[in-house]
Short mmCIF file of C-alpha atoms and ligand atoms in Angstrom, two decimals:
data_model
loop_
_atom_site.label_atom_id
_atom_site.label_comp_id
_atom_site.label_asym_id
_atom_site.label_seq_id
_atom_site.Cartn_x
_atom_site.Cartn_y
_atom_site.Cartn_z
CA MET A 1135 316.13 -72.47 137.41
CA VAL A 1136 315.05 -75.35 135.19
CA ILE A 1137 316.69 -78.73 133.67
CA LYS A 1138 316.64 -78.75 130.11
CA ILE A 1139 317.18 -81.81 127.84
CA ALA A 1140 319.99 -80.59 125.62
CA GLY A 1141 320.79 -83.60 124.15
CA THR A 1142 319.73 -87.73 123.40
CA GLY A 1143 321.50 -90.72 122.53
CA ARG A 1144 320.89 -94.61 121.83
CA ALA A 1145 322.49 -97.88 121.55
CA VAL A 1146 321.01 -101.04 119.82
CA PRO A 1147 323.57 -103.26 119.73
CA SER A 1148 323.49 -105.15 116.01
CA THR A 1149 322.34 -108.81 116.52
CA ARG A 1150 318.89 -108.92 115.64
CA VAL A 1151 316.86 -112.18 116.51
CA SER A 1152 313.43 -112.19 115.30
CA ASN A 1153 310.57 -113.88 116.48
CA LYS A 1154 310.78 -116.62 113.91
CA GLU A 1155 314.42 -117.02 114.90
CA LEU A 1156 313.54 -117.11 118.68
CA ALA A 1157 310.46 -120.18 117.55
CA GLU A 1158 313.13 -122.73 115.90
CA GLN A 1159 315.03 -122.62 119.43
CA ILE A 1160 311.78 -122.91 121.76
CA ASP A 1161 308.06 -123.82 121.96
CA THR A 1162 306.92 -120.22 120.48
CA SER A 1163 305.54 -118.75 117.47
CA ASP A 1164 305.45 -114.91 115.81
CA GLU A 1165 301.82 -115.30 115.57
CA TRP A 1166 301.45 -115.47 119.79
CA ILE A 1167 304.30 -113.18 120.47
CA ARG A 1168 303.11 -110.77 118.45
CA SER A 1169 299.09 -110.91 118.77
CA HIS A 1170 300.10 -110.99 123.15
CA THR A 1171 302.37 -108.39 123.26
CA GLY A 1172 303.58 -106.11 119.87
CA ILE A 1173 306.97 -107.90 120.12
CA GLY A 1174 308.38 -108.29 116.75
CA ALA A 1175 312.32 -108.69 117.70
CA ARG A 1176 315.08 -108.25 120.31
CA HIS A 1177 318.37 -106.92 119.69
CA ILE A 1178 321.26 -109.03 122.01
CA ALA A 1179 324.37 -107.77 122.64
CA PRO A 1180 327.37 -110.41 122.33
CA GLU A 1181 329.31 -111.78 125.09
CA THR A 1182 331.62 -109.59 124.35
CA ILE A 1183 330.06 -106.53 124.83
CA SER A 1184 328.57 -105.19 128.57
CA VAL A 1185 326.62 -102.98 130.28
CA SER A 1186 328.98 -100.11 130.20
CA ASP A 1187 329.85 -100.10 126.73
CA LEU A 1188 326.21 -99.75 125.24
CA ALA A 1189 325.44 -96.78 128.05
CA VAL A 1190 329.52 -95.06 126.92
CA GLU A 1191 327.84 -95.30 123.20
CA ALA A 1192 324.79 -94.20 124.45
CA ALA A 1193 326.17 -91.31 126.15
CA ARG A 1194 328.75 -90.45 123.14
CA GLY A 1195 325.78 -90.16 120.89
CA ALA A 1196 323.29 -87.05 123.23
CA LEU A 1197 326.60 -85.29 124.32
CA LYS A 1198 327.45 -85.04 120.30
CA LEU A 1199 323.58 -84.19 119.44
CA ALA A 1200 324.04 -81.77 122.01
CA VAL A 1201 327.40 -80.08 120.44
CA GLU A 1202 326.33 -80.24 116.83
CA ARG A 1203 322.05 -78.97 117.58
CA ALA A 1204 324.53 -75.97 119.30
CA GLU A 1205 322.09 -76.15 122.51
CA VAL A 1206 325.54 -75.94 124.74
CA GLY A 1207 328.00 -73.21 124.48
CA GLU A 1208 330.68 -76.04 123.75
CA THR A 1209 332.00 -77.52 120.41
CA ASP A 1210 333.71 -80.17 121.42
CA PRO A 1211 331.88 -84.04 122.73
CA GLU A 1212 335.36 -84.83 124.57
CA LYS A 1213 335.10 -81.30 126.55
CA LEU A 1214 331.68 -80.93 127.26
CA ALA A 1215 332.14 -84.84 129.20
CA GLU A 1216 334.48 -83.02 131.26
CA THR A 1217 332.11 -80.72 132.14
CA LEU A 1218 329.89 -83.03 133.87
CA ASP A 1219 329.17 -83.15 137.29
CA PHE A 1220 327.15 -86.27 137.45
CA ILE A 1221 326.51 -89.18 135.71
CA VAL A 1222 323.93 -91.22 137.08
CA LEU A 1223 322.93 -94.77 135.65
CA GLY A 1224 320.05 -96.61 135.67
CA THR A 1225 320.24 -100.30 135.40
CA THR A 1226 319.26 -103.89 136.85
CA THR A 1227 322.37 -105.90 135.14
CA GLN A 1228 326.01 -104.06 136.28
CA ASP A 1229 329.28 -105.14 134.66
CA TYR A 1230 329.96 -106.32 138.18
CA TYR A 1231 327.67 -107.53 140.78
CA GLY A 1232 327.47 -105.27 143.24
CA CYS A 1233 330.70 -103.03 142.99
CA PRO A 1234 332.04 -101.17 141.52
CA PRO A 1235 328.99 -99.57 140.31
CA THR A 1236 328.68 -99.37 136.87
CA CYS A 1237 327.97 -95.66 136.40
CA CYS A 1238 332.14 -95.72 137.45
CA LEU A 1239 332.96 -97.27 134.68
CA VAL A 1240 331.04 -95.34 132.29
CA GLN A 1241 332.89 -92.10 133.26
CA HIS A 1242 336.66 -93.55 133.28
CA GLN A 1243 335.17 -94.29 129.40
CA LEU A 1244 333.71 -90.66 128.96
CA GLY A 1245 336.58 -88.88 130.64
CA ALA A 1246 333.75 -87.35 132.63
CA LYS A 1247 336.70 -86.42 135.60
CA LYS A 1248 335.04 -84.63 137.35
CA ALA A 1249 331.75 -86.06 137.55
CA ALA A 1250 330.39 -87.82 140.48
CA ALA A 1251 328.51 -91.06 139.16
CA MET A 1252 325.92 -93.70 140.85
CA ASP A 1253 324.02 -96.22 139.53
CA LEU A 1254 320.12 -96.76 140.40
CA ALA A 1255 318.06 -99.99 140.55
CA ALA A 1256 314.43 -99.47 140.40
CA ALA A 1257 313.96 -101.98 137.72
CA CYS A 1258 312.27 -101.15 134.46
CA SER A 1259 311.23 -97.81 136.83
CA SER A 1260 314.66 -96.58 137.30
CA PHE A 1261 315.33 -93.88 133.88
CA ILE A 1262 312.58 -91.98 134.96
CA TYR A 1263 313.56 -92.25 138.88
CA SER A 1264 317.16 -91.60 137.11
CA ILE A 1265 316.01 -88.35 136.06
CA GLU A 1266 314.46 -87.07 138.48
CA THR A 1267 317.53 -88.20 141.37
CA ALA A 1268 319.59 -85.97 138.61
CA ALA A 1269 317.47 -82.92 138.51
CA ALA A 1270 317.35 -82.63 142.56
CA LEU A 1271 320.69 -82.85 142.32
CA LEU A 1272 321.29 -80.43 140.11
CA LEU A 1273 319.17 -78.02 141.44
CA ALA A 1274 320.51 -78.39 145.13
CA ASP A 1275 323.52 -77.31 144.49
CA PRO A 1276 323.91 -73.96 142.26
CA ARG A 1277 327.60 -75.01 141.46
CA ARG A 1278 326.21 -78.14 139.67
CA LYS A 1279 325.42 -77.63 135.90
CA ARG A 1280 325.61 -80.77 133.73
CA ALA A 1281 324.11 -84.14 133.97
CA LEU A 1282 324.29 -87.63 132.02
CA VAL A 1283 321.24 -89.96 132.70
CA ILE A 1284 321.46 -93.49 130.96
CA GLY A 1285 319.35 -95.97 130.84
CA ALA A 1286 321.41 -99.00 129.76
CA GLU A 1287 320.50 -102.85 130.00
CA THR A 1288 321.85 -106.41 128.47
CA LEU A 1289 318.72 -108.39 129.96
CA SER A 1290 319.66 -111.81 127.39
CA ARG A 1291 322.74 -112.32 130.51
CA ILE A 1292 319.69 -112.31 132.94
CA THR A 1293 316.98 -114.58 130.54
CA ASN A 1294 316.55 -118.09 131.31
CA TRP A 1295 316.13 -119.26 127.20
CA ASN A 1296 313.76 -122.10 128.34
CA ASP A 1297 311.29 -120.37 129.25
CA ARG A 1298 309.30 -119.43 126.75
CA GLY A 1299 306.72 -116.78 128.98
CA THR A 1300 310.11 -114.48 130.02
CA CYS A 1301 312.10 -115.35 127.47
CA VAL A 1302 309.84 -113.52 124.40
CA LEU A 1303 309.61 -110.45 126.19
CA PHE A 1304 313.12 -108.62 126.85
CA GLY A 1305 316.19 -107.26 124.68
CA ASP A 1306 319.28 -104.87 125.42
CA GLY A 1307 320.31 -101.96 124.78
CA ALA A 1308 321.17 -98.31 126.14
CA GLY A 1309 319.52 -94.64 125.71
CA ALA A 1310 321.01 -91.23 127.80
CA VAL A 1311 319.82 -87.36 128.22
CA PHE A 1312 321.78 -84.68 128.67
CA LEU A 1313 320.49 -82.27 131.03
CA GLU A 1314 321.87 -79.53 131.35
CA LYS A 1315 320.76 -76.52 134.11
CA GLN A 1316 319.68 -73.22 133.22
CA ASP A 1317 318.17 -69.77 134.29
CA GLY A 1318 314.22 -69.89 134.87
CA LYS A 1319 311.54 -69.72 137.42
CA GLN A 1320 310.63 -72.92 139.32
CA GLU A 1321 307.14 -72.79 139.82
CA GLU A 1322 304.50 -73.78 142.66
CA PRO A 1323 303.37 -77.53 142.10
CA GLY A 1324 299.72 -77.05 139.34
CA GLU A 1325 301.20 -74.10 137.63
CA ALA A 1326 304.29 -75.89 135.41
CA VAL A 1327 302.91 -76.28 132.21
CA SER A 1328 300.50 -72.89 132.18
CA SER A 1329 304.27 -70.86 132.89
CA GLY A 1330 305.18 -72.94 129.66
CA ARG A 1331 309.25 -72.86 130.17
CA ARG A 1332 310.51 -75.50 128.79
CA GLY A 1333 312.76 -79.07 130.94
CA LEU A 1334 311.62 -81.03 133.12
CA LEU A 1335 308.23 -80.08 134.59
CA ARG A 1336 307.58 -82.24 136.86
CA THR A 1337 308.20 -86.43 138.02
CA ILE A 1338 305.67 -88.54 139.79
CA LEU A 1339 307.31 -91.54 141.77
CA GLY A 1340 306.00 -94.42 143.87
CA ALA A 1341 306.40 -98.43 144.99
CA ASP A 1342 304.25 -101.05 145.89
CA GLY A 1343 306.30 -103.13 147.62
CA SER A 1344 304.17 -105.96 148.48
CA GLY A 1345 304.68 -106.90 145.14
CA TRP A 1346 308.25 -107.57 145.27
CA GLU A 1347 308.25 -111.26 143.91
CA ASN A 1348 306.05 -111.37 141.43
CA LEU A 1349 309.57 -110.08 139.09
CA ILE A 1350 312.49 -111.42 140.55
CA ILE A 1351 316.01 -112.63 140.42
CA ARG A 1352 315.92 -115.51 142.99
CA ARG A 1353 319.80 -116.04 143.23
CA GLY A 1354 322.33 -114.39 143.69
CA GLY A 1355 321.69 -112.00 146.48
CA SER A 1356 322.06 -112.17 149.78
CA ARG A 1357 318.68 -113.69 150.34
CA ASN A 1358 319.82 -116.51 148.46
CA PRO A 1359 323.91 -116.43 147.86
CA TRP A 1360 325.30 -119.39 145.43
CA LYS A 1361 327.30 -121.86 147.98
CA PRO A 1362 330.32 -123.46 147.51
CA GLY A 1363 330.13 -126.61 145.85
CA GLU A 1364 326.80 -126.38 144.49
CA THR A 1365 326.12 -126.71 140.29
CA VAL A 1366 324.53 -123.82 138.85
CA ASP A 1367 321.92 -125.35 135.93
CA ILE A 1368 320.73 -122.13 135.34
CA PRO A 1369 322.63 -118.64 135.75
CA PRO A 1370 320.62 -116.25 137.43
CA HIS A 1371 317.54 -115.16 135.78
CA VAL A 1372 314.45 -113.24 135.48
CA GLU A 1373 311.01 -114.87 136.85
CA MET A 1374 307.75 -113.62 136.20
CA ASN A 1375 304.13 -113.68 137.63
CA GLY A 1376 302.90 -112.46 134.13
CA HIS A 1377 299.05 -111.55 135.08
CA ALA A 1378 300.12 -109.44 138.30
CA VAL A 1379 302.27 -107.81 136.31
CA TYR A 1380 299.68 -106.74 133.31
CA ASN A 1381 296.99 -105.66 135.87
CA PHE A 1382 299.70 -103.43 138.10
CA ALA A 1383 300.98 -102.29 134.87
CA VAL A 1384 297.45 -100.75 133.02
CA LYS A 1385 296.49 -99.24 136.86
CA VAL A 1386 299.72 -97.64 137.17
CA ILE A 1387 299.97 -96.01 133.94
CA THR A 1388 296.32 -95.24 133.94
CA GLU A 1389 297.09 -93.61 137.82
CA THR A 1390 300.08 -91.38 136.56
CA ILE A 1391 298.48 -89.88 133.03
CA GLU A 1392 294.89 -89.10 135.12
CA GLN A 1393 297.35 -87.45 137.75
CA PHE A 1394 299.64 -85.71 135.24
CA MET A 1395 296.37 -84.36 134.10
CA GLU A 1396 294.18 -83.61 137.18
CA GLU A 1397 296.79 -81.68 139.06
CA GLU A 1398 298.55 -79.63 135.99
CA SER A 1399 294.50 -79.15 134.39
CA LEU A 1400 295.80 -80.71 131.02
CA THR A 1401 293.34 -82.25 128.39
CA ILE A 1402 294.62 -84.99 126.07
CA HIS A 1403 294.67 -82.63 123.22
CA ASP A 1404 297.69 -80.91 125.45
CA ILE A 1405 299.55 -84.08 124.74
CA ALA A 1406 301.62 -84.01 122.22
CA ARG A 1407 302.72 -87.75 122.64
CA ILE A 1408 302.99 -90.15 125.74
CA ILE A 1409 306.46 -92.34 125.30
CA PRO A 1410 305.55 -95.68 127.67
CA HIS A 1411 307.90 -97.99 128.84
CA GLN A 1412 307.98 -101.03 125.89
CA ALA A 1413 306.62 -103.71 127.92
CA ASN A 1414 303.57 -104.84 126.40
CA ALA A 1415 301.85 -102.99 123.54
CA ARG A 1416 298.61 -104.62 125.34
CA ILE A 1417 299.32 -103.24 128.34
CA ILE A 1418 299.57 -99.63 126.36
CA GLN A 1419 296.01 -99.98 124.49
CA ALA A 1420 294.08 -100.91 127.53
CA ALA A 1421 295.14 -98.03 129.58
CA GLY A 1422 294.51 -96.17 126.79
CA LYS A 1423 291.18 -97.55 126.48
CA ARG A 1424 290.59 -96.86 129.88
CA LEU A 1425 292.06 -93.03 129.40
CA LYS A 1426 289.73 -92.41 126.03
CA ILE A 1427 293.25 -91.36 124.56
CA PRO A 1428 293.77 -92.61 120.80
CA GLU A 1429 296.47 -95.37 120.62
CA GLU A 1430 298.62 -92.86 118.19
CA LYS A 1431 299.49 -90.71 121.19
CA PHE A 1432 301.36 -93.25 121.95
CA TYR A 1433 304.53 -93.67 120.66
CA LEU A 1434 305.73 -97.77 120.66
CA ASN A 1435 308.76 -99.26 119.31
CA MET A 1436 308.73 -102.64 121.08
CA GLU A 1437 307.74 -104.41 117.70
CA GLU A 1438 311.71 -104.04 117.04
CA TYR A 1439 313.02 -104.11 120.16
CA ALA A 1440 311.04 -105.81 123.18
CA ASN A 1441 311.50 -104.47 126.71
CA THR A 1442 314.68 -103.08 127.37
CA SER A 1443 314.20 -102.26 130.47
CA SER A 1444 315.40 -98.50 131.86
CA ALA A 1445 316.88 -98.25 128.21
CA SER A 1446 313.42 -98.06 126.66
CA ILE A 1447 312.04 -94.65 127.18
CA PRO A 1448 315.73 -92.98 126.57
CA ILE A 1449 315.89 -95.10 123.11
CA ALA A 1450 312.69 -93.92 122.99
CA LEU A 1451 313.20 -90.34 123.26
CA ASP A 1452 316.15 -90.19 120.90
CA GLU A 1453 313.91 -91.72 118.06
CA LEU A 1454 311.61 -88.69 118.56
CA ASN A 1455 314.01 -86.90 118.45
CA ARG A 1456 316.67 -87.36 115.58
CA SER A 1457 314.15 -87.86 113.47
CA GLY A 1458 311.64 -84.52 114.75
CA GLN A 1459 308.96 -85.91 116.29
CA LEU A 1460 309.34 -83.65 118.43
CA ARG A 1461 308.82 -80.19 118.37
CA ARG A 1462 309.86 -77.11 120.66
CA GLY A 1463 307.58 -76.90 123.22
CA ASP A 1464 305.81 -80.11 122.53
CA LEU A 1465 304.19 -81.27 125.86
CA ILE A 1466 305.25 -85.44 126.48
CA ILE A 1467 304.77 -87.61 129.20
CA THR A 1468 306.93 -90.81 129.90
CA VAL A 1469 305.40 -93.04 131.96
CA GLY A 1470 306.19 -96.66 133.14
CA PHE A 1471 306.40 -99.66 135.41
CA GLY A 1472 308.54 -102.40 136.09
CA GLY A 1473 310.09 -104.83 139.21
CA GLY A 1474 309.58 -103.63 142.86
CA LEU A 1475 306.45 -102.90 141.84
CA THR A 1476 307.68 -99.51 140.74
CA TYR A 1477 306.41 -97.16 138.73
CA GLY A 1478 306.39 -93.73 137.84
CA GLY A 1479 306.17 -90.57 135.00
CA ASN A 1480 307.68 -87.29 133.81
CA LEU A 1481 305.89 -84.65 132.15
CA ILE A 1482 308.56 -82.48 129.98
CA ARG A 1483 308.14 -79.80 127.37
CA TRP A 1484 310.14 -80.28 124.69
N1 COA B 1296 304.74 -119.14 122.77
C1 COA B 1296 303.12 -119.45 123.30
N2 COA B 1296 302.91 -119.95 124.26
C2 COA B 1296 303.37 -118.93 125.05
C3 COA B 1296 304.20 -118.29 125.39
C4 COA B 1296 305.10 -117.90 124.19
N3 COA B 1296 305.97 -117.70 124.50
N4 COA B 1296 304.08 -117.77 126.45
C5 COA B 1296 303.15 -118.42 127.47
N5 COA B 1296 302.06 -119.04 126.80
C6 COA B 1296 301.59 -120.23 126.23
C7 COA B 1296 301.29 -120.41 128.46
O1 COA B 1296 301.63 -121.45 128.67
C8 COA B 1296 299.66 -120.73 128.50
O2 COA B 1296 299.24 -121.95 127.81
P1 COA B 1296 297.97 -122.60 128.25
O3 COA B 1296 296.70 -122.42 128.40
O4 COA B 1296 298.18 -124.18 127.57
O5 COA B 1296 298.55 -122.52 129.54
C9 COA B 1296 298.75 -118.80 127.01
O6 COA B 1296 299.81 -118.91 126.60
C10 COA B 1296 298.52 -118.51 127.71
O7 COA B 1296 299.57 -117.87 128.94
P2 COA B 1296 299.26 -116.40 129.47
O8 COA B 1296 300.23 -115.84 130.83
O9 COA B 1296 298.03 -116.75 130.06
O10 COA B 1296 299.07 -115.23 128.40
P3 COA B 1296 298.89 -113.80 129.12
O11 COA B 1296 298.13 -113.48 127.66
O12 COA B 1296 298.45 -113.56 130.22
O13 COA B 1296 300.67 -112.95 128.58
C11 COA B 1296 302.16 -112.29 129.01
C12 COA B 1296 301.45 -113.93 128.79
C13 COA B 1296 303.34 -112.52 129.55
C14 COA B 1296 302.76 -111.89 127.58
C15 COA B 1296 301.59 -111.00 129.81
O14 COA B 1296 300.62 -111.56 131.10
C16 COA B 1296 302.03 -109.83 130.16
O15 COA B 1296 303.00 -109.30 129.69
N6 COA B 1296 302.08 -109.37 131.72
C17 COA B 1296 303.24 -108.22 131.74
C18 COA B 1296 304.53 -108.64 132.14
C19 COA B 1296 305.34 -107.72 132.16
O16 COA B 1296 305.29 -106.77 130.84
N7 COA B 1296 306.30 -107.79 132.56
C20 COA B 1296 308.24 -106.67 132.27
C21 COA B 1296 307.53 -106.09 133.88
S1 COA B 1296 308.91 -104.70 133.24
#
């Protein structure tokens, strides 16, 4: 059995905030943000839009594309949603704190009546973790056939807009992929690429919990709950040790790509595109330099969207897919990192 990506979708709020506009509110500049991160703008969800709304829009896009491109034997995206076996939503910014899982709101809105639904929290690595989780669940039971994997975030809601060290980095958005299990042979490790089969070939996942404090929302959880009568100056927000995260990111991106190359006997010429988590162009440039991989191999869109955490890789996948930049048979690598600290990558034949 093989796991094929049969549709992609994305949702990005229409409100766009450029670096220049941000610099009117805090002590920063377009020049500093661009030169240190490669970011030029971010999209921010209005108060009326939550993570589940963005997730549903991206999911509907993926279902519609799967139908339009005749990738599945259905002609109606709504009927296709009814056939889903489960939905996995990667997010750090749920609609409601802890309960209910945001994915259940998504399941309800999509009319995916028979789908089980779960949220997965691995910070910015959530999409990479989620697609592997969905694939494993599909392969675990012959009765399961179809799944949706979504990465969606409203990071603007957990951003301290007075902290120039973090607020320039983040944006809101969602991306989704529709997965279908199809007939085919599951190879031994090391054979996935040589077999020529399409779909999700293999995944690398990892975590280094010793770095838990380097990217953190300190208040609101069971360690530091809000107390009755306490005055809140700033809502729960992300704090970051930028240098530590930067060094970790360059290391794990380099190692993950190297591991795929070595274990699957690949050269960079075999890879059509690398789709990294869109946190900082300098991180990608540093990893590319270490690996001697030309910059053009990496697909970057943080200039427009900034870092949308779990949404960044599926948004990029959808952009590449819809613009015809992915051809049937192309080998692609996704690679990412995030709070936890977590990291990972997927090797996919399109
Ligand atoms: N605008 C203007 N100046 C800024 C600024 C901003 N938005 N943010 C920080 N600065 C200033 C600092 O105050 C510092 O000034 P000082 O030298 O007078 O103290 C100076 O710029 C350099 O700060 P520094 O933190 O050393 O910058 P940096 O080159 O390390 O870049 C990050 C900072 C955050 C861009 C970088 O560390 C990074 O990208 N880290 C990884 C973050 C990440 O990917 N997070 C998401 C993980 S999923």
